[in-house]
PDB file of C-alpha atoms and ligand atoms in Angstrom:
ATOM      1  CA  MET A   1       0.120   0.185   0.063  1.00 69.00           C
ATOM      2  CA  THR A   2       1.268   3.606  -0.918  1.00 81.00           C
ATOM      3  CA  ASP A   3       1.397   5.633   2.419  1.00 90.00           C
ATOM      4  CA  PRO A   4      -1.410   8.276   2.330  1.00 89.00           C
ATOM      5  CA  GLY A   5       0.053  11.644   1.030  1.00 91.00           C
ATOM      6  CA  ARG A   6       3.124  10.102  -0.600  1.00 93.00           C
ATOM      7  CA  ILE A   7       1.992  10.327  -4.197  1.00 94.00           C
ATOM      8  CA  ARG A   8       0.627  13.704  -3.416  1.00 94.00           C
ATOM      9  CA  ASP A   9       4.328  14.741  -2.701  1.00 92.00           C
ATOM     10  CA  VAL A  10       5.727  12.813  -5.545  1.00 92.00           C
ATOM     11  CA  VAL A  11       3.746  14.862  -8.152  1.00 95.00           C
ATOM     12  CA  ARG A  12       3.725  18.276  -6.443  1.00 92.00           C
ATOM     13  CA  GLY A  13       7.358  18.261  -6.950  1.00 88.00           C
ATOM     14  CA  VAL A  14       7.305  17.768 -10.628  1.00 94.00           C
ATOM     15  CA  PRO A  15       7.330  20.708 -12.940  1.00 92.00           C
ATOM     16  CA  VAL A  16       4.565  20.848 -15.657  1.00 92.00           C
ATOM     17  CA  PHE A  17       5.971  23.461 -17.808  1.00 94.00           C
ATOM     18  CA  PRO A  18       9.397  24.351 -19.212  1.00 94.00           C
ATOM     19  CA  ASP A  19      11.033  27.820 -18.445  1.00 93.00           C
ATOM     20  CA  VAL A  20      11.097  28.654 -21.852  1.00 94.00           C
ATOM     21  CA  MET A  21       8.160  28.314 -24.020  1.00 96.00           C
ATOM     22  CA  PRO A  22       7.217  29.612 -27.682  1.00 95.00           C
ATOM     23  CA  PRO A  23       5.405  32.948 -28.010  1.00 94.00           C
ATOM     24  CA  PHE A  24       1.621  33.057 -28.709  1.00 97.00           C
ATOM     25  CA  ASP A  25       0.087  36.198 -29.671  1.00 97.00           C
ATOM     26  CA  PRO A  26      -3.761  35.538 -30.071  1.00 97.00           C
ATOM     27  CA  SER A  27      -4.429  39.155 -31.812  1.00 97.00           C
ATOM     28  CA  ALA A  28      -1.904  37.758 -34.793  1.00 97.00           C
ATOM     29  CA  ALA A  29      -3.773  34.399 -35.087  1.00 98.00           C
ATOM     30  CA  PRO A  30      -5.088  33.593 -38.492  1.00 98.00           C
ATOM     31  CA  SER A  31      -8.617  33.470 -39.303  1.00 97.00           C
ATOM     32  CA  SER A  32      -8.653  29.636 -39.611  1.00 97.00           C
ATOM     33  CA  PRO A  33      -7.906  27.240 -36.688  1.00 98.00           C
ATOM     34  CA  VAL A  34      -6.531  24.632 -39.342  1.00 98.00           C
ATOM     35  CA  ASP A  35      -4.012  27.224 -40.242  1.00 98.00           C
ATOM     36  CA  LEU A  36      -3.028  28.009 -36.572  1.00 98.00           C
ATOM     37  CA  PHE A  37      -2.960  24.001 -35.860  1.00 98.00           C
ATOM     38  CA  VAL A  38      -0.685  23.610 -38.820  1.00 98.00           C
ATOM     39  CA  GLU A  39       1.615  26.378 -37.516  1.00 98.00           C
ATOM     40  CA  TRP A  40       1.670  24.947 -34.023  1.00 98.00           C
ATOM     41  CA  LEU A  41       2.203  21.313 -35.331  1.00 98.00           C
ATOM     42  CA  GLU A  42       5.036  22.131 -37.658  1.00 98.00           C
ATOM     43  CA  ARG A  43       6.657  24.038 -34.872  1.00 97.00           C
ATOM     44  CA  ALA A  44       6.169  20.975 -32.553  1.00 97.00           C
ATOM     45  CA  VAL A  45       7.968  18.810 -35.015  1.00 97.00           C
ATOM     46  CA  GLN A  46      10.806  21.461 -35.533  1.00 96.00           C
ATOM     47  CA  ASP A  47      11.323  21.567 -31.799  1.00 95.00           C
ATOM     48  CA  GLY A  48      11.505  17.675 -31.684  1.00 96.00           C
ATOM     49  CA  ILE A  49       8.459  17.258 -29.420  1.00 96.00           C
ATOM     50  CA  ALA A  50       7.758  13.620 -29.134  1.00 96.00           C
ATOM     51  CA  ALA A  51       4.948  12.210 -31.213  1.00 98.00           C
ATOM     52  CA  PRO A  52       3.220  15.402 -31.657  1.00 98.00           C
ATOM     53  CA  HIS A  53       0.763  13.725 -33.985  1.00 98.00           C
ATOM     54  CA  ALA A  54      -0.496  11.501 -31.096  1.00 98.00           C
ATOM     55  CA  VAL A  55      -3.847  12.586 -29.885  1.00 98.00           C
ATOM     56  CA  THR A  56      -6.312  11.472 -27.196  1.00 99.00           C
ATOM     57  CA  LEU A  57      -9.644  10.614 -29.244  1.00 99.00           C
ATOM     58  CA  SER A  58     -12.524  10.920 -27.048  1.00 98.00           C
ATOM     59  CA  THR A  59     -16.054   9.366 -28.080  1.00 98.00           C
ATOM     60  CA  VAL A  60     -19.304   8.701 -26.474  1.00 98.00           C
ATOM     61  CA  GLY A  61     -20.600   4.949 -25.842  1.00 94.00           C
ATOM     62  CA  GLU A  62     -23.872   3.702 -26.846  1.00 89.00           C
ATOM     63  CA  ASP A  63     -24.850   4.145 -23.243  1.00 93.00           C
ATOM     64  CA  GLY A  64     -23.595   7.544 -23.043  1.00 94.00           C
ATOM     65  CA  THR A  65     -20.508   7.069 -21.117  1.00 96.00           C
ATOM     66  CA  PRO A  66     -17.121   8.711 -22.334  1.00 97.00           C
ATOM     67  CA  ASP A  67     -14.297   6.786 -23.622  1.00 98.00           C
ATOM     68  CA  ALA A  68     -10.807   7.754 -24.767  1.00 98.00           C
ATOM     69  CA  ARG A  69      -7.654   6.443 -25.892  1.00 98.00           C
ATOM     70  CA  VAL A  70      -4.458   7.802 -28.138  1.00 98.00           C
ATOM     71  CA  VAL A  71      -4.464   7.374 -31.844  1.00 98.00           C
ATOM     72  CA  ILE A  72      -2.149   9.151 -34.574  1.00 98.00           C
ATOM     73  CA  VAL A  73      -3.410  11.965 -36.617  1.00 98.00           C
ATOM     74  CA  LYS A  74      -3.033  10.997 -40.459  1.00 97.00           C
ATOM     75  CA  ASP A  75      -3.569  14.354 -41.938  1.00 97.00           C
ATOM     76  CA  VAL A  76      -5.087  17.611 -41.375  1.00 98.00           C
ATOM     77  CA  THR A  77      -7.005  19.471 -44.172  1.00 96.00           C
ATOM     78  CA  ALA A  78      -9.735  22.140 -44.808  1.00 94.00           C
ATOM     79  CA  ALA A  79     -12.246  19.413 -44.156  1.00 96.00           C
ATOM     80  CA  GLY A  80     -10.696  18.606 -40.480  1.00 98.00           C
ATOM     81  CA  TRP A  81      -8.382  16.090 -38.554  1.00 98.00           C
ATOM     82  CA  GLN A  82      -7.977  12.566 -39.918  1.00 98.00           C
ATOM     83  CA  VAL A  83      -7.532   9.613 -37.704  1.00 98.00           C
ATOM     84  CA  ALA A  84      -8.053   5.729 -38.695  1.00 98.00           C
ATOM     85  CA  SER A  85      -9.001   2.879 -36.910  1.00 98.00           C
ATOM     86  CA  SER A  86     -11.110  -0.284 -37.257  1.00 97.00           C
ATOM     87  CA  SER A  87     -14.979  -0.125 -37.546  1.00 97.00           C
ATOM     88  CA  ASP A  88     -15.250  -3.012 -35.340  1.00 95.00           C
ATOM     89  CA  SER A  89     -13.157  -2.017 -32.521  1.00 96.00           C
ATOM     90  CA  PRO A  90     -14.857  -0.225 -29.557  1.00 97.00           C
ATOM     91  CA  LYS A  91     -14.189   3.499 -30.832  1.00 98.00           C
ATOM     92  CA  GLY A  92     -15.584   2.399 -34.296  1.00 97.00           C
ATOM     93  CA  ARG A  93     -18.967   1.181 -32.954  1.00 97.00           C
ATOM     94  CA  GLN A  94     -18.998   4.198 -30.843  1.00 98.00           C
ATOM     95  CA  LEU A  95     -18.545   6.627 -33.660  1.00 98.00           C
ATOM     96  CA  ALA A  96     -21.130   4.511 -35.391  1.00 97.00           C
ATOM     97  CA  ALA A  97     -23.983   5.111 -32.824  1.00 97.00           C
ATOM     98  CA  HIS A  98     -22.409   8.752 -31.875  1.00 97.00           C
ATOM     99  CA  PRO A  99     -20.576  10.295 -34.872  1.00 98.00           C
ATOM    100  CA  ALA A 100     -19.189  13.082 -32.845  1.00 98.00           C
ATOM    101  CA  ALA A 101     -15.561  13.297 -30.972  1.00 98.00           C
ATOM    102  CA  ALA A 102     -13.167  15.404 -29.277  1.00 98.00           C
ATOM    103  CA  LEU A 103      -9.435  15.474 -29.932  1.00 99.00           C
ATOM    104  CA  THR A 104      -7.031  16.825 -27.293  1.00 99.00           C
ATOM    105  CA  PHE A 105      -3.346  17.436 -28.093  1.00 98.00           C
ATOM    106  CA  PHE A 106      -0.681  18.107 -25.385  1.00 98.00           C
ATOM    107  CA  TRP A 107       2.571  19.105 -26.126  1.00 98.00           C
ATOM    108  CA  PRO A 108       4.407  19.280 -22.828  1.00 96.00           C
ATOM    109  CA  ALA A 109       7.955  20.866 -23.938  1.00 96.00           C
ATOM    110  CA  ALA A 110       5.916  23.812 -25.569  1.00 97.00           C
ATOM    111  CA  GLY A 111       3.371  24.198 -22.542  1.00 98.00           C
ATOM    112  CA  ARG A 112       0.551  23.742 -25.440  1.00 98.00           C
ATOM    113  CA  GLN A 113      -2.761  22.046 -25.768  1.00 98.00           C
ATOM    114  CA  VAL A 114      -5.427  22.002 -28.542  1.00 99.00           C
ATOM    115  CA  ARG A 115      -8.666  20.709 -27.887  1.00 99.00           C
ATOM    116  CA  ILE A 116     -10.937  20.019 -31.005  1.00 98.00           C
ATOM    117  CA  ARG A 117     -14.555  19.191 -30.960  1.00 98.00           C
ATOM    118  CA  GLY A 118     -16.906  18.405 -33.830  1.00 98.00           C
ATOM    119  CA  SER A 119     -18.713  15.756 -35.941  1.00 98.00           C
ATOM    120  CA  VAL A 120     -17.024  12.686 -37.577  1.00 98.00           C
ATOM    121  CA  SER A 121     -17.587  11.190 -41.038  1.00 98.00           C
ATOM    122  CA  VAL A 122     -16.060   8.222 -42.461  1.00 98.00           C
ATOM    123  CA  GLY A 123     -13.846   7.884 -45.498  1.00 98.00           C
ATOM    124  CA  SER A 124     -14.872   6.440 -48.869  1.00 97.00           C
ATOM    125  CA  ALA A 125     -13.704   2.782 -49.584  1.00 97.00           C
ATOM    126  CA  ASP A 126     -10.614   4.340 -51.783  1.00 97.00           C
ATOM    127  CA  GLU A 127      -9.605   6.652 -48.820  1.00 97.00           C
ATOM    128  CA  ASN A 128      -9.719   3.591 -46.434  1.00 97.00           C
ATOM    129  CA  ASP A 129      -7.935   1.336 -48.517  1.00 97.00           C
ATOM    130  CA  ALA A 130      -5.143   3.711 -49.285  1.00 97.00           C
ATOM    131  CA  ASP A 131      -4.957   4.297 -45.796  1.00 97.00           C
ATOM    132  CA  PHE A 132      -4.790   0.787 -44.807  1.00 96.00           C
ATOM    133  CA  GLN A 133      -2.277  -0.212 -47.534  1.00 95.00           C
ATOM    134  CA  ARG A 134       0.040   2.742 -46.257  1.00 94.00           C
ATOM    135  CA  ARG A 135       0.364   0.870 -42.902  1.00 94.00           C
ATOM    136  CA  HIS A 136       3.055  -1.487 -41.680  1.00 92.00           C
ATOM    137  CA  PRO A 137       2.753  -5.126 -42.805  1.00 90.00           C
ATOM    138  CA  VAL A 138       2.245  -6.255 -39.223  1.00 91.00           C
ATOM    139  CA  ALA A 139      -0.169  -3.529 -38.466  1.00 94.00           C
ATOM    140  CA  ARG A 140      -2.189  -4.619 -41.529  1.00 95.00           C
ATOM    141  CA  ALA A 141      -1.972  -8.287 -40.383  1.00 94.00           C
ATOM    142  CA  LEU A 142      -3.316  -7.340 -37.054  1.00 94.00           C
ATOM    143  CA  VAL A 143      -6.641  -5.545 -38.679  1.00 93.00           C
ATOM    144  CA  LEU A 144      -7.187  -8.616 -40.631  1.00 93.00           C
ATOM    145  CA  ALA A 145      -6.537 -11.097 -37.760  1.00 89.00           C
ATOM    146  CA  GLY A 146      -9.126 -10.114 -35.269  1.00 80.00           C
ATOM    147  CA  SER A 147     -11.359  -7.557 -33.862  1.00 81.00           C
ATOM    148  CA  GLN A 148      -9.373  -4.715 -31.916  1.00 90.00           C
ATOM    149  CA  SER A 149      -9.739  -4.800 -28.166  1.00 94.00           C
ATOM    150  CA  ALA A 150     -11.733  -8.368 -28.236  1.00 92.00           C
ATOM    151  CA  VAL A 151     -10.341 -10.512 -25.276  1.00 93.00           C
ATOM    152  CA  MET A 152      -7.366 -12.553 -26.344  1.00 92.00           C
ATOM    153  CA  GLY A 153      -6.323 -16.055 -25.046  1.00 91.00           C
ATOM    154  CA  GLY A 154      -2.560 -15.441 -25.008  1.00 93.00           C
ATOM    155  CA  ARG A 155       0.342 -13.969 -26.721  1.00 93.00           C
ATOM    156  CA  GLU A 156       1.144 -17.115 -28.628  1.00 94.00           C
ATOM    157  CA  ASP A 157      -2.518 -16.589 -30.290  1.00 92.00           C
ATOM    158  CA  LEU A 158      -1.543 -13.053 -31.566  1.00 92.00           C
ATOM    159  CA  ASP A 159       1.714 -14.314 -32.789  1.00 93.00           C
ATOM    160  CA  ALA A 160       0.116 -17.267 -34.785  1.00 94.00           C
ATOM    161  CA  ALA A 161      -2.500 -14.988 -36.276  1.00 93.00           C
ATOM    162  CA  VAL A 162      -0.104 -12.236 -37.385  1.00 92.00           C
ATOM    163  CA  GLU A 163       2.181 -14.835 -38.948  1.00 94.00           C
ATOM    164  CA  ASP A 164      -1.179 -16.290 -40.822  1.00 94.00           C
ATOM    165  CA  GLN A 165      -2.049 -13.264 -42.121  1.00 94.00           C
ATOM    166  CA  VAL A 166       1.320 -11.911 -43.214  1.00 92.00           C
ATOM    167  CA  ARG A 167       1.388 -15.168 -45.145  1.00 93.00           C
ATOM    168  CA  LYS A 168      -2.173 -14.606 -46.749  1.00 93.00           C
ATOM    169  CA  ILE A 169      -1.110 -10.993 -47.436  1.00 92.00           C
ATOM    170  CA  ASP A 170       2.091 -12.062 -49.460  1.00 91.00           C
ATOM    171  CA  ALA A 171       0.425 -15.025 -51.261  1.00 91.00           C
ATOM    172  CA  ALA A 172      -2.232 -12.802 -52.242  1.00 90.00           C
ATOM    173  CA  GLY A 173       0.173  -9.920 -53.339  1.00 89.00           C
ATOM    174  CA  GLY A 174      -1.834  -7.525 -50.738  1.00 89.00           C
ATOM    175  CA  LEU A 175      -5.230  -7.981 -49.249  1.00 92.00           C
ATOM    176  CA  ALA A 176      -8.043  -5.430 -48.507  1.00 93.00           C
ATOM    177  CA  SER A 177      -9.694  -4.923 -45.297  1.00 94.00           C
ATOM    178  CA  THR A 178     -13.662  -4.492 -44.468  1.00 93.00           C
ATOM    179  CA  THR A 179     -13.116  -2.578 -41.439  1.00 96.00           C
ATOM    180  CA  TRP A 180     -10.052  -0.288 -41.516  1.00 97.00           C
ATOM    181  CA  THR A 181     -11.697   3.364 -41.558  1.00 98.00           C
ATOM    182  CA  VAL A 182     -10.467   6.846 -41.886  1.00 98.00           C
ATOM    183  CA  TYR A 183     -12.540   9.296 -39.718  1.00 98.00           C
ATOM    184  CA  THR A 184     -12.525  12.760 -40.202  1.00 98.00           C
ATOM    185  CA  VAL A 185     -13.238  15.127 -37.281  1.00 98.00           C
ATOM    186  CA  ALA A 186     -14.822  18.184 -38.845  1.00 98.00           C
ATOM    187  CA  ALA A 187     -14.128  20.831 -36.065  1.00 98.00           C
ATOM    188  CA  ASP A 188     -17.152  22.911 -34.593  1.00 98.00           C
ATOM    189  CA  ALA A 189     -14.935  24.238 -31.885  1.00 98.00           C
ATOM    190  CA  VAL A 190     -10.869  24.467 -31.392  1.00 98.00           C
ATOM    191  CA  GLU A 191      -9.263  25.916 -28.697  1.00 98.00           C
ATOM    192  CA  PHE A 192      -5.592  26.742 -28.492  1.00 98.00           C
ATOM    193  CA  TRP A 193      -4.094  26.654 -24.869  1.00 98.00           C
ATOM    194  CA  GLN A 194      -0.659  28.314 -24.127  1.00 98.00           C
ATOM    195  CA  ALA A 195       1.003  27.822 -20.885  1.00 98.00           C
ATOM    196  CA  ASP A 196       2.466  30.869 -19.200  1.00 95.00           C
ATOM    197  CA  GLN A 197       4.902  30.473 -16.177  1.00 90.00           C
ATOM    198  CA  GLU A 198       3.173  33.077 -14.318  1.00 90.00           C
ATOM    199  CA  ARG A 199      -0.203  30.932 -14.697  1.00 90.00           C
ATOM    200  CA  ARG A 200      -1.804  33.840 -16.776  1.00 94.00           C
ATOM    201  CA  HIS A 201      -2.314  30.986 -19.505  1.00 97.00           C
ATOM    202  CA  THR A 202      -3.542  32.256 -22.779  1.00 98.00           C
ATOM    203  CA  ARG A 203      -6.619  30.685 -24.585  1.00 98.00           C
ATOM    204  CA  LEU A 204      -7.993  31.388 -27.840  1.00 98.00           C
ATOM    205  CA  LEU A 205     -11.272  29.527 -28.936  1.00 98.00           C
ATOM    206  CA  TYR A 206     -12.365  29.322 -32.326  1.00 98.00           C
ATOM    207  CA  THR A 207     -16.156  28.450 -32.940  1.00 98.00           C
ATOM    208  CA  ARG A 208     -17.997  28.285 -36.279  1.00 97.00           C
ATOM    209  CA  PHE A 209     -19.667  31.354 -37.456  1.00 95.00           C
ATOM    210  CA  GLY A 210     -21.447  31.262 -40.663  1.00 93.00           C
ATOM    211  CA  GLU A 211     -18.891  30.465 -43.436  1.00 93.00           C
ATOM    212  CA  GLY A 212     -15.926  31.333 -41.174  1.00 96.00           C
ATOM    213  CA  TRP A 213     -15.044  31.402 -37.433  1.00 98.00           C
ATOM    214  CA  ARG A 214     -15.461  33.410 -34.486  1.00 98.00           C
ATOM    215  CA  ARG A 215     -12.505  33.861 -32.352  1.00 98.00           C
ATOM    216  CA  THR A 216     -12.836  34.488 -28.367  1.00 98.00           C
ATOM    217  CA  MET A 217     -10.537  34.531 -25.453  1.00 98.00           C
ATOM    218  CA  LEU A 218     -11.260  32.416 -22.493  1.00 98.00           C
ATOM    219  CA  TRP A 219     -10.507  32.969 -18.949  1.00 97.00           C
ATOM    220  CA  PRO A 220      -7.666  30.645 -17.846  1.00 95.00           C
TER     221      PRO A 220
HETATM  222  C1  FMN B   1       1.061   6.543 -29.551  1.00 63.34           C
HETATM  223  C2  FMN B   1      -0.289   5.695 -29.841  1.00 63.34           C
HETATM  224  C3  FMN B   1      -0.854   5.571 -30.974  1.00 63.34           C
HETATM  225  C4  FMN B   1      -1.795   4.768 -31.439  1.00 63.34           C
HETATM  226  N1  FMN B   1      -2.285   4.901 -32.734  1.00 63.34           N
HETATM  227  C5  FMN B   1      -3.496   4.125 -32.863  1.00 63.34           C
HETATM  228  C6  FMN B   1      -4.205   4.350 -34.294  1.00 63.34           C
HETATM  229  O1  FMN B   1      -3.817   5.360 -35.024  1.00 63.34           O
HETATM  230  N2  FMN B   1      -5.308   3.741 -34.517  1.00 63.34           N
HETATM  231  C7  FMN B   1      -5.790   2.869 -33.533  1.00 63.34           C
HETATM  232  O2  FMN B   1      -6.769   2.138 -33.952  1.00 63.34           O
HETATM  233  N3  FMN B   1      -5.374   2.904 -32.243  1.00 63.34           N
HETATM  234  C8  FMN B   1      -4.052   3.367 -32.085  1.00 63.34           C
HETATM  235  N4  FMN B   1      -3.477   3.299 -30.910  1.00 63.34           N
HETATM  236  C9  FMN B   1      -3.982   2.357 -29.832  1.00 63.34           C
HETATM  237  C10 FMN B   1      -5.245   2.935 -29.139  1.00 63.34           C
HETATM  238  O3  FMN B   1      -4.784   3.743 -28.270  1.00 63.34           O
HETATM  239  C11 FMN B   1      -5.992   1.604 -28.537  1.00 63.34           C
HETATM  240  O4  FMN B   1      -5.406   1.043 -27.714  1.00 63.34           O
HETATM  241  C12 FMN B   1      -6.952   0.902 -29.596  1.00 63.34           C
HETATM  242  O5  FMN B   1      -7.163   1.712 -30.843  1.00 63.34           O
HETATM  243  C13 FMN B   1      -8.155   0.340 -29.220  1.00 63.34           C
HETATM  244  O6  FMN B   1      -8.935   1.440 -28.664  1.00 63.34           O
HETATM  245  P1  FMN B   1     -10.704   1.189 -28.478  1.00 63.34           P
HETATM  246  O7  FMN B   1     -10.817  -0.308 -27.426  1.00 63.34           O
HETATM  247  O8  FMN B   1     -11.121   2.166 -27.609  1.00 63.34           O
HETATM  248  O9  FMN B   1     -11.298   1.130 -29.806  1.00 63.34           O
HETATM  249  C14 FMN B   1      -2.464   3.834 -30.539  1.00 63.34           C
HETATM  250  C15 FMN B   1      -1.761   3.951 -29.223  1.00 63.34           C
HETATM  251  C16 FMN B   1      -0.657   4.764 -28.948  1.00 63.34           C
HETATM  252  C17 FMN B   1      -0.087   4.811 -27.400  1.00 63.34           C
END
């Protein structure tokens, strides 16, 4: 058992934000949140921030309970933020029942968070297949081998199923998946959050307004 208060002391001593963070002037922000996101993402890549394209995808279960997990952002376009997964995974079923999601990026070394909320649409068969074929061979084999997040007997079942599917893919010169799906989150709201060492954090919220976007500042 951990002593009461021990973990509180451990975490209290851990700094959350670095001493130096990139500047953010909301008055100079572009009119579209996609443009600002791309600026921030490119800066994160240049600054060597670990996995800046990893994002928490939050969904709503059929019974209304929230669920969340980390996925990879595949692309960002004027249409929205693209992630990909199997339609027969829990998140795939949740998105089929409630086609809406939140994406949360956190880039600790920059003291930056981006929050995106919006409706979700699925890719065409061609888009889904193009993304599937770009995946690592083992990742493709895994999708073909079994339903993501289904209960697994043991590691040997996984290894055998992957080997079997890799053989089948090689023999057929490539196979298609019926479940791999590109999901596009079309944002209704995007918030950019920049930490400040003095705790006067900057928050800029974009919300849809007609054909464009309304920008507002939020109290930290
Ligand atoms: C950094 C990172 C990236 C991941 N990328 C993906 C991804 O792009 N697609 C995916 O289906 N799962 C990805 N996963 C696995 C998911 O977090 C999750 O375990 C899996 O999708 C099952 O989620 P579900 O049961 O909620 O459907 C990733 C995990 C990590 C830690």
